[in-house]
Coordinates of C-alpha atoms and ligand atoms in Angstrom, one line a residue:
X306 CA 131.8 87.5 112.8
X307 CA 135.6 88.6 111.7
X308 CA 136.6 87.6 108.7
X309 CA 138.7 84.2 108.1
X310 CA 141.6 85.7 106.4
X311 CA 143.6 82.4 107.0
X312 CA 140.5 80.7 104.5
X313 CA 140.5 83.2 102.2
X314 CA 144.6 83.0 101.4
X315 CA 143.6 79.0 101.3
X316 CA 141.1 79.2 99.5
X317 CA 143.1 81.5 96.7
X318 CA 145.6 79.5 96.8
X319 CA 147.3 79.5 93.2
X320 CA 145.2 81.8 91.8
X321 CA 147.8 85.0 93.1
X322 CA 149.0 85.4 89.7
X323 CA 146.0 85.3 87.7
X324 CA 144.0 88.0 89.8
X325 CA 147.0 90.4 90.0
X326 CA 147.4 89.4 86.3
X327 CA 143.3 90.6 86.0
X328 CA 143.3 93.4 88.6
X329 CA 147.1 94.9 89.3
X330 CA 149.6 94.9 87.1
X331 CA 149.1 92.3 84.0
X332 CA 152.6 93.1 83.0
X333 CA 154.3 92.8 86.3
X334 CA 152.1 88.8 86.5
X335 CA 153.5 88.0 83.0
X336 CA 156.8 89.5 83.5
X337 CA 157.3 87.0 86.9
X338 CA 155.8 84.0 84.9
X339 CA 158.3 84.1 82.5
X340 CA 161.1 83.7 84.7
X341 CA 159.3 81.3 86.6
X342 CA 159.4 84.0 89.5
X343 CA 155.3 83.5 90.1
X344 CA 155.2 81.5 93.3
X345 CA 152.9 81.4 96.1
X346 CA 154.9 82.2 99.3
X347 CA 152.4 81.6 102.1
X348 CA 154.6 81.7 105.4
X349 CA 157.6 83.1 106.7
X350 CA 160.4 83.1 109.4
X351 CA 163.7 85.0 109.6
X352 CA 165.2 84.7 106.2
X353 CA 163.2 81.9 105.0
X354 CA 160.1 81.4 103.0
X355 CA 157.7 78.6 102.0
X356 CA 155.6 78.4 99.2
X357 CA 152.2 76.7 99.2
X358 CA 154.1 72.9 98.2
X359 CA 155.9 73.5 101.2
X360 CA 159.3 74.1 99.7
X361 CA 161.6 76.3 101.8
X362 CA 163.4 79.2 100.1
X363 CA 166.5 81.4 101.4
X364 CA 165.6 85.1 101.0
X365 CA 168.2 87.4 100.0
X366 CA 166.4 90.0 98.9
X367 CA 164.6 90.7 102.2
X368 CA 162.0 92.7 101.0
X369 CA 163.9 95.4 99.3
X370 CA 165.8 95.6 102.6
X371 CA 162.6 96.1 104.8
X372 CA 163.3 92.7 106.8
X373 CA 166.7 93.8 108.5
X374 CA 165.7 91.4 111.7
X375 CA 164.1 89.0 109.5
X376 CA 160.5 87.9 108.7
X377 CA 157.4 87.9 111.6
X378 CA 160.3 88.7 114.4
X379 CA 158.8 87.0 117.3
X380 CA 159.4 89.9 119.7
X381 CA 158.7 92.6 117.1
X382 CA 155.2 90.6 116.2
X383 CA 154.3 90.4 120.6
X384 CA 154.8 94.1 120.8
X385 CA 152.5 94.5 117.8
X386 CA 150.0 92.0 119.3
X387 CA 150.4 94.0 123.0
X388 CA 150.0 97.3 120.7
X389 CA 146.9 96.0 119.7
X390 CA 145.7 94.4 122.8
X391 CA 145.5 97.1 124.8
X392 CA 143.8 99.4 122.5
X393 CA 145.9 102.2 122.3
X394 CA 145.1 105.5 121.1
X395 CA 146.9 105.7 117.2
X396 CA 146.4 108.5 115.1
X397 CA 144.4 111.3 117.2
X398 CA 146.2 114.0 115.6
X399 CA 145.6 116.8 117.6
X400 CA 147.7 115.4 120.0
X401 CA 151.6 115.0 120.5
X402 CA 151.7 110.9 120.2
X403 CA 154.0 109.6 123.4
X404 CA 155.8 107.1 121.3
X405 CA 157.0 108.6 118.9
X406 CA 158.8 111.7 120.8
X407 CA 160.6 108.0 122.3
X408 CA 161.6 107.0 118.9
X409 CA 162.6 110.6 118.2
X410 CA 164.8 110.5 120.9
X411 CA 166.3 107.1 120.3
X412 CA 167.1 107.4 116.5
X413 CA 168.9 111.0 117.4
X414 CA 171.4 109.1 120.4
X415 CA 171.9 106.2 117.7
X416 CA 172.6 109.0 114.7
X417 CA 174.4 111.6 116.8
X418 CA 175.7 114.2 113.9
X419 CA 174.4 117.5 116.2
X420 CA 170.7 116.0 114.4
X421 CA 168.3 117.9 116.8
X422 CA 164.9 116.8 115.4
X423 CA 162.5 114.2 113.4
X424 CA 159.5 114.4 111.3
X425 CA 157.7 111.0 110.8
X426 CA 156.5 109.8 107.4
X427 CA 155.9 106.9 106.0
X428 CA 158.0 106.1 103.2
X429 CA 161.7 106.3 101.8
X430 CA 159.9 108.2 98.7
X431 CA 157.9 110.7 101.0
X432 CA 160.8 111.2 103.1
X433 CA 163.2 112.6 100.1
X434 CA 160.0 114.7 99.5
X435 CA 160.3 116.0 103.0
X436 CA 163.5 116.3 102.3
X437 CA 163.2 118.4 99.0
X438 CA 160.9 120.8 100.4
X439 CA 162.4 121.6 103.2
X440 CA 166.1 122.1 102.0
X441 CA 164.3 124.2 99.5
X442 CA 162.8 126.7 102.6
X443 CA 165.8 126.2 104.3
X444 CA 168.3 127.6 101.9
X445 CA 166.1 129.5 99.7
X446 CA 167.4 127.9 96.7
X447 CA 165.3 125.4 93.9
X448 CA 168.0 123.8 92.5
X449 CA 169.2 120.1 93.9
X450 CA 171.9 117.6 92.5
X451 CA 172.2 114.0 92.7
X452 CA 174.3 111.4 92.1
X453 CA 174.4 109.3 89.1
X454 CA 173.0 105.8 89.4
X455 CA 171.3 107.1 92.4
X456 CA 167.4 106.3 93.6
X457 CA 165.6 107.9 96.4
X458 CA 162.3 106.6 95.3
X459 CA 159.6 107.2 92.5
X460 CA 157.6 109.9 93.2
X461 CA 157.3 113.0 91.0
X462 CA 159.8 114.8 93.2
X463 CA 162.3 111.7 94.0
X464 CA 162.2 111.4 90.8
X465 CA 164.2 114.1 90.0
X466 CA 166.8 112.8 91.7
X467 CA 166.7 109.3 90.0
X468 CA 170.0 109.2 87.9
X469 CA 168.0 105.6 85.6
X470 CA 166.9 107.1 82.8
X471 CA 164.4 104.3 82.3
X472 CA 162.5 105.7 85.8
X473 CA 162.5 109.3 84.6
X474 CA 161.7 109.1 80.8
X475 CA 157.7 109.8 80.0
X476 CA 156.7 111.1 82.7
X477 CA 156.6 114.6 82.0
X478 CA 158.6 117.6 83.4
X479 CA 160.5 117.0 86.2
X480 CA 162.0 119.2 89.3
X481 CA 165.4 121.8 88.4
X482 CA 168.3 119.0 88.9
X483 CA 172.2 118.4 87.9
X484 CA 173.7 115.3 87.9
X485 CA 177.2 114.6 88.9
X486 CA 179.2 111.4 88.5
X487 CA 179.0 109.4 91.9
X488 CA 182.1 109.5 94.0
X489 CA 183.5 112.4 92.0
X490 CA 184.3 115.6 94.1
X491 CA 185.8 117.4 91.7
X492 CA 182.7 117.6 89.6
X493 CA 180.7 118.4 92.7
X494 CA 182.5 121.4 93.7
X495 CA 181.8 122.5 90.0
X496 CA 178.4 122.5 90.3
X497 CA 178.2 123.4 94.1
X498 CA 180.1 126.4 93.3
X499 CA 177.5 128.4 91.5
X500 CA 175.9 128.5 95.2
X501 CA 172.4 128.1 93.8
X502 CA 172.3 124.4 94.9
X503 CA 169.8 124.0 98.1
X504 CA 170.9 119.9 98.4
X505 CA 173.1 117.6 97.3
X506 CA 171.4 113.9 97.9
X507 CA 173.4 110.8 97.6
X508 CA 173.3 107.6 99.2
X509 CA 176.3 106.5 101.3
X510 CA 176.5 103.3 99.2
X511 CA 174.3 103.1 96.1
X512 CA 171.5 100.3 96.3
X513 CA 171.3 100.4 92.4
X514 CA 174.6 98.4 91.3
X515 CA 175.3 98.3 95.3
X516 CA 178.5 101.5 94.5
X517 CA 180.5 102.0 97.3
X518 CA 182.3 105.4 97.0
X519 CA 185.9 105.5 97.5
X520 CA 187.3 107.0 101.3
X521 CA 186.8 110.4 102.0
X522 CA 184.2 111.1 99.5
X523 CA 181.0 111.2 102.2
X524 CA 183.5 113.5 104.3
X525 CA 184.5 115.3 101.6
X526 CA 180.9 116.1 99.9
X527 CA 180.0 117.4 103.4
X528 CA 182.9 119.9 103.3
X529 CA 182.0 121.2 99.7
X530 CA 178.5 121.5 100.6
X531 CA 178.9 123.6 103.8
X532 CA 181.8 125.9 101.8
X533 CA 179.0 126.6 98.8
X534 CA 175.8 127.1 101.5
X535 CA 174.2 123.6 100.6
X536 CA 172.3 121.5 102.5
X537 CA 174.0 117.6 102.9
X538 CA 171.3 115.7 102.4
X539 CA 172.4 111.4 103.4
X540 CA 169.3 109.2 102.4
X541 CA 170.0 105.8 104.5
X542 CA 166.7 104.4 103.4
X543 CA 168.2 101.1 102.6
X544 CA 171.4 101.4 104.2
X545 CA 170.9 102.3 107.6
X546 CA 169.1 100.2 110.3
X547 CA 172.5 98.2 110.5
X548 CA 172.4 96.8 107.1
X549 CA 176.5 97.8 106.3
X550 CA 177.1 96.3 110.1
X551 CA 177.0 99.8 111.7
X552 CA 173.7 101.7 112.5
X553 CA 174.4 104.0 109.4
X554 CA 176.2 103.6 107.0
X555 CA 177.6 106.7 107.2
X556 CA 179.4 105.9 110.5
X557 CA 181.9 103.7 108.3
X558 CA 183.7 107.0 107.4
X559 CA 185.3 109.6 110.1
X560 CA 184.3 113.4 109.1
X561 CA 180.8 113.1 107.6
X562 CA 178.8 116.3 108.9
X563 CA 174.9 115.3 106.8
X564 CA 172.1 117.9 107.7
X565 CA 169.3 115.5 106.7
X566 CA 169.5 111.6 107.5
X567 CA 166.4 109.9 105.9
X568 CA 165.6 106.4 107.5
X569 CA 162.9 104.0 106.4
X570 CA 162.3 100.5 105.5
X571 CA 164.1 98.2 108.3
X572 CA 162.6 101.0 111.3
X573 CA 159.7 98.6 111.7
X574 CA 161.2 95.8 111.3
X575 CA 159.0 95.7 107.7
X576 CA 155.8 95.5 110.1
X577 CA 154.4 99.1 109.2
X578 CA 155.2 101.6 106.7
X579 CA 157.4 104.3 108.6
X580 CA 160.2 107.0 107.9
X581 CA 162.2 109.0 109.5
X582 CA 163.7 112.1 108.5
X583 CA 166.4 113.5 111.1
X584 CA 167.6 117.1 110.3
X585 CA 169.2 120.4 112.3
X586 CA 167.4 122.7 114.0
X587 CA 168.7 125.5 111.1
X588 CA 166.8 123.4 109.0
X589 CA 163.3 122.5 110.7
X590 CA 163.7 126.4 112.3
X591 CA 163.2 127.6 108.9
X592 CA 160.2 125.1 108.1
X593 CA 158.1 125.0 111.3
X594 CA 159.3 128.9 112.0
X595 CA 156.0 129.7 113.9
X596 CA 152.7 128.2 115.6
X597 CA 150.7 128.6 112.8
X598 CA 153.3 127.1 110.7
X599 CA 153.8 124.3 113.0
X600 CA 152.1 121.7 110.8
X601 CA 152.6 123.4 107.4
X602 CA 154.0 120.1 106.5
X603 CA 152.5 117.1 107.6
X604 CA 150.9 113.4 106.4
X605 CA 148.2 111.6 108.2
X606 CA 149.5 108.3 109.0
X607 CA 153.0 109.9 109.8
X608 CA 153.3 109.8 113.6
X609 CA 151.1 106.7 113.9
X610 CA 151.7 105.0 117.2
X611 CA 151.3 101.5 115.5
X612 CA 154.5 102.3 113.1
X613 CA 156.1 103.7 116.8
X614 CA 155.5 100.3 118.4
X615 CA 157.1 98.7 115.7
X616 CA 160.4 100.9 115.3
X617 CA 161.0 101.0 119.3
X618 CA 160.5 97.0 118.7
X619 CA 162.8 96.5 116.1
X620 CA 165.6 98.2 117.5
X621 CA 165.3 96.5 120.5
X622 CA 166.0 93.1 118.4
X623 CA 168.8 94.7 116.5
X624 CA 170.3 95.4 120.1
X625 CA 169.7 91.8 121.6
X626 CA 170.7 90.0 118.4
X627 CA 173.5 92.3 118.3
X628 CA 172.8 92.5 114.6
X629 CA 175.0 94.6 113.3
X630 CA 177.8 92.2 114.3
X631 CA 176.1 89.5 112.3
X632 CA 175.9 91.6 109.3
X633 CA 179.6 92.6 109.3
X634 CA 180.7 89.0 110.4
X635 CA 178.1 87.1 107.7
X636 CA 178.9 90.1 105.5
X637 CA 182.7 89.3 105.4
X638 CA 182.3 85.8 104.6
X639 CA 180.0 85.0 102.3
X640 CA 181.4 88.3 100.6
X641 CA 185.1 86.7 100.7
X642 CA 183.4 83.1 99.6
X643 CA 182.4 85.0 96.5
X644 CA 185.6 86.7 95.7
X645 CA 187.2 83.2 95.9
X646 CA 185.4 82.1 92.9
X647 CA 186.2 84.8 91.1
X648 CA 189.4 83.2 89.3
X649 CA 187.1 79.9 89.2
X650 CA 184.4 81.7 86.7
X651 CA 185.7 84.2 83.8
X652 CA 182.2 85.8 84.0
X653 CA 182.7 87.1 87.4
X654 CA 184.6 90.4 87.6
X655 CA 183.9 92.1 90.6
X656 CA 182.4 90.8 94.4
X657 CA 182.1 94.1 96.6
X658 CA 180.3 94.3 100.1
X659 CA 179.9 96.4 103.1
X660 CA 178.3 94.1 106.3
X661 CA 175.1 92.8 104.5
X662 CA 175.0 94.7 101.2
X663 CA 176.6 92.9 98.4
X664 CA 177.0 93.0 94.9
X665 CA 178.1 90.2 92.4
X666 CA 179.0 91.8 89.0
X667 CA 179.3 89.9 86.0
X668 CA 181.6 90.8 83.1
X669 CA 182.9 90.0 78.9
X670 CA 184.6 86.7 79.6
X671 CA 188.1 86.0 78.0
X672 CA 187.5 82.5 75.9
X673 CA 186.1 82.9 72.6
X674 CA 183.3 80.7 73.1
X675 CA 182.1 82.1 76.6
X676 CA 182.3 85.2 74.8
X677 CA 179.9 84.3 72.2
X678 CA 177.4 83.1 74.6
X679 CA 178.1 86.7 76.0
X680 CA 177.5 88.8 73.0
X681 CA 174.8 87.2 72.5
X682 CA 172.4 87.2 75.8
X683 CA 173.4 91.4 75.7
X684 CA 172.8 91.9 72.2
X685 CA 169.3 90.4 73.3
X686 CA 168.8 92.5 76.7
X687 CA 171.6 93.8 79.0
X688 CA 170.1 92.3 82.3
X689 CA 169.8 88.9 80.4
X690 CA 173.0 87.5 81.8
X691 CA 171.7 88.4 85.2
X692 CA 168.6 87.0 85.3
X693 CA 170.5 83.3 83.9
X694 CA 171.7 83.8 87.5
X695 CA 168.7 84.6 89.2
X696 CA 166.8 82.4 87.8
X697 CA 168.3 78.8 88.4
X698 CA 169.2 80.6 91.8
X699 CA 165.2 80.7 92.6
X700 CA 164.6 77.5 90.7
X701 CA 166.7 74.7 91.5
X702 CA 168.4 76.2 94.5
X703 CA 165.0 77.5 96.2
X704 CA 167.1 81.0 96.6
X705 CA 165.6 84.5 95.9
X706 CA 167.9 87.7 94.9
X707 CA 167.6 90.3 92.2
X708 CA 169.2 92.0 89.6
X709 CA 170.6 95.5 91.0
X710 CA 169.5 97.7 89.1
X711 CA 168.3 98.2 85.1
X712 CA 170.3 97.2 82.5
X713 CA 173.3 96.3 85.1
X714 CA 175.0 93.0 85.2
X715 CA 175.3 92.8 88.7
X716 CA 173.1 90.9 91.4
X717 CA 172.8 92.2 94.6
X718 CA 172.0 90.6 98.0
X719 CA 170.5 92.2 100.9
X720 CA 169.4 89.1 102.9
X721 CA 168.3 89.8 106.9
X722 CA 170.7 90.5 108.9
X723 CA 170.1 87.3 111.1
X724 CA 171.3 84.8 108.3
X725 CA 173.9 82.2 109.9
X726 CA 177.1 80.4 108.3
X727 CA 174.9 77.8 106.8
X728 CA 172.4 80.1 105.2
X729 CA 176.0 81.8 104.0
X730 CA 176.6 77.6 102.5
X731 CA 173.4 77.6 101.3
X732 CA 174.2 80.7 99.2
X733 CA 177.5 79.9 97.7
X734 CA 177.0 76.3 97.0
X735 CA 174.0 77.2 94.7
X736 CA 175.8 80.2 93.5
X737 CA 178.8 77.8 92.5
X738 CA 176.7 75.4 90.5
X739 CA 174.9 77.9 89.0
X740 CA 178.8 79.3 87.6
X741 CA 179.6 75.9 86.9
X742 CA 176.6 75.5 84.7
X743 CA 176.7 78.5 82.9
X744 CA 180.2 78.0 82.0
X745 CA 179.6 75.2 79.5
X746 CA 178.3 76.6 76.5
X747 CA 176.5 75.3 74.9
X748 CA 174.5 73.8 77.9
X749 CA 170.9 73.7 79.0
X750 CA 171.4 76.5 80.9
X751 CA 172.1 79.1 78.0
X752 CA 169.3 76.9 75.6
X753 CA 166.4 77.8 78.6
X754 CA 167.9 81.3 78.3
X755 CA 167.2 81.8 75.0
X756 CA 163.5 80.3 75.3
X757 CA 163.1 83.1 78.3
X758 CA 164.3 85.8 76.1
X759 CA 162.6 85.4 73.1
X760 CA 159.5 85.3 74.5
X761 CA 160.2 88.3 76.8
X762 CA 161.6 90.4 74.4
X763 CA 158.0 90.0 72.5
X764 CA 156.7 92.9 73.8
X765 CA 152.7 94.0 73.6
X766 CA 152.9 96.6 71.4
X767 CA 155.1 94.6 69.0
X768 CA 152.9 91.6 69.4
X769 CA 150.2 94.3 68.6
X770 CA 151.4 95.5 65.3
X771 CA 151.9 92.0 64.6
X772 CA 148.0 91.3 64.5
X773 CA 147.1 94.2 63.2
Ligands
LIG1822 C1 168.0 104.7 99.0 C2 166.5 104.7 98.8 N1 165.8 105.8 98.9 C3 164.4 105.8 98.7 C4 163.8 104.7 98.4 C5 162.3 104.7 98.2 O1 161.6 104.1 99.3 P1 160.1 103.6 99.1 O2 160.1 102.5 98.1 O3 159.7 103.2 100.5 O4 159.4 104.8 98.7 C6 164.5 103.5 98.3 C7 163.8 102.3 97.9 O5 164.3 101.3 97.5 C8 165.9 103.5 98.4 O6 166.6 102.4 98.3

């Protein structure tokens, strides 16, 4: 007999926290308690969640961007089920999987750039790994540069190209990289110019603080790169899939020439792991240069046919939903709703958005008071001010977003692209009352702040030395 899954989530029912808290990650359970971020989401649609009292939550976090067509697409779900149904072949290996020389094709006529092939993985991390090694081969160089601020995921080679310090500290000797301020080609060409670079990764808009460059510099890092022999390496993991209200984000911007387009997340429509990492043939050439080199680089679950199903499905509904209109139109308004409270709220400083990627930054109010209440929550912790967003967000307005990035005092939104002008409502009214509130100081709102900080900011190993 199968197993009930459906009784076993019932049956577990409020005891999520406790067994990760037991089993996973004890810090991560505590960590969500504290902020009241613990629930028990048991079903979702589009951009909405329930949790197990049946409240109904507006999700603008999607996922980490994953859910571009929203949650359990019905269409993207029936292809999975037909998938399943008709008991394809998946994973034979010694084999040259049908659908995914059909997603191949498809993601080079939506990319163009002259990007001639695709090598299937299955995350944004492994894909900047592809990435690294073959730019590497390609040029015959080590060295690669990044961006600050930038993140291209968390393993040991990504994370050489992770400009948070708090990501790369501890873990040991990383991969030969430079750093160069994002958005800056003058201090680009200065490094690209001792022509031992093999890559320069960056992110067309930065999901960590959601930094969109100024015009021209996407373009103009392409140039410098081909004049110094580098490889232009674009990583659209979040991104692309239609996110910034065009298929990549890149296509914002005339003149951008990338060598290497990574793609991940949204390409299942959040059903399957998958990536995709487009490159030139000058590129995979130098990789895969002979038959018994043709799978010197490969992972197991990379060509699956299941994570094919899903991608071929997911653009479909991005087509039929015409989805990147929706992000640009939805985009545009809730981002222009935002910048109208702006003069309303000293603490806002800054709303900036392309299509569906948004960021809300926060800043040193001008009244003395507000600015007390200010220097205080950062003298405690930097993404304190943040969170006495996110926070009554989630709990009285039943709305999930994050904070963008470490020690920022921005919050970003990255909701699915389906959201409508009354999800857009939804959004701003909370937002405003959550201004409104934190705008009276003192106020409950700063008094349940200071509760949350104090006890986060007792950390274990200071609670340890405390009892020993
Ligand atoms: C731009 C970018 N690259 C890479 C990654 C890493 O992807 P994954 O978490 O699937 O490894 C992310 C994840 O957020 C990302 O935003």
């Amino acid at each position: 007999m199968p197993l009930d899954i459906k009784k076993i989530v019932e049956e577990n029912t409020g005891a999520n926290n406790a067994l990760y808290a037991d089993h996973v990650n004890p810090r991560f359970a505590k960590a969500l308690k504290i902020i009241g971020f613990d629930k028990n989401y048991v079903t979702a649609s589009g951009a909405y969640m329930w949790d197990s009292k049946g409240r109904k939550y507006l999700d603008m976090l999607a996922g980490y961007g994953a859910f571009n067509m929203g949650r359990n697409h019905p269409d993207i779900r029936q292809v999975m089920k037909d998938f399943m149904d008709a008991d394809f072949c998946s994973l034979v290996q010694m084999e040259t999987p049908i659908l995914c020389g059909l997603v191949a094709q498809q993601l080079k006529q939506r990319c163009g750039y002259g990007l001639d092939k695709v090598y299937f993985c299955s995350t944004g991390a492994e894909g900047n790994e592809t990435a690294i090694k073959f730019v590497r081969r390609a040029t015959g160089r080590d060295k690669l540069v990044f961006a600050s601020s930038a993140f291209h995921g968390l393993t040991s080679g990504a994370l050489a190209l992770n400009g948070g310090e708090v990501f790369r500290e501890k873990f040991g000797e990383l991969l030969g990289t430079d750093k160069v301020p994002f958005g800056d080609l003058d201090a680009l060409e200065e490094v690209l110019a001792k022509r031992d670079v093999a890559a320069f990764f960056v992110e067309p808009i930065q999901g960590k603080g959601v930094n969109i460059p100024p015009d021209g510099y996407l373009a103009g890092a392409g140039r410098l790169c081909r004049k110094y022999g580098t490889l232009f390496v674009v990583d659209e993991v979040q991104t692309g899939i239609g996110r910034t209200g065009k298929f990549l984000a890149i296509q914002h911007e005339d003149g951008v020439e990338p060598d290497l387009v990574i793609l991940s997340k949204s390409l299942s429509g959040g059903y399957v792991p998958v990536c995709a990492v487009l490159m030139k043939d000058s590129v995979f050439n130098k990789v895969f240069s002979s038959l018994d080199r043709a799978v010197v680089h490969s992972s197991t679950f990379g060509k699956s046919n299941f994570a094919m199903a899903a991608a071929l499905a997911a653009m479909n509904v991005l087509d039929e939903e015409d989805l990147c209109s929706n992000a640009t139109a939805m985009g545009d308004l809730l981002g222009e709703r935002l910048s109208a409270l702006v003069p309303k709220y000293e603490f806002m400083k800054d709303v900036r958005w392309r299509g569906l990627m948004l960021a809300v930054e926060f800043g040193k109010p001008k009244s003395l008071k507000l600015r007390t209440a200010w220097a205080t929550v950062n003298g405690l912790n930097e993404d304190l001010f943040c969170q006495a967003v996110t926070i009554p967000l989630l709990q009285d307005h039943a709305i999930l977003t994050q904070v963008a990035g470490n020690r920022m005092t921005t919050i970003k939104l990255i909701p699915p692209l389906t959201i409508n002008e009354a999800d857009v409502d939804w959004f701003v009214s909370g937002f405003d009352q959550v201004m409104a509130d934190l705008h009276k100081f003192p106020g409950p709102a700063w008094e349940s702040l200071t509760r949350i900080a104090k006890n986060a900011l007792t950390r274990p190993d200071e609670k340890a030395k405390a009892t020993a």
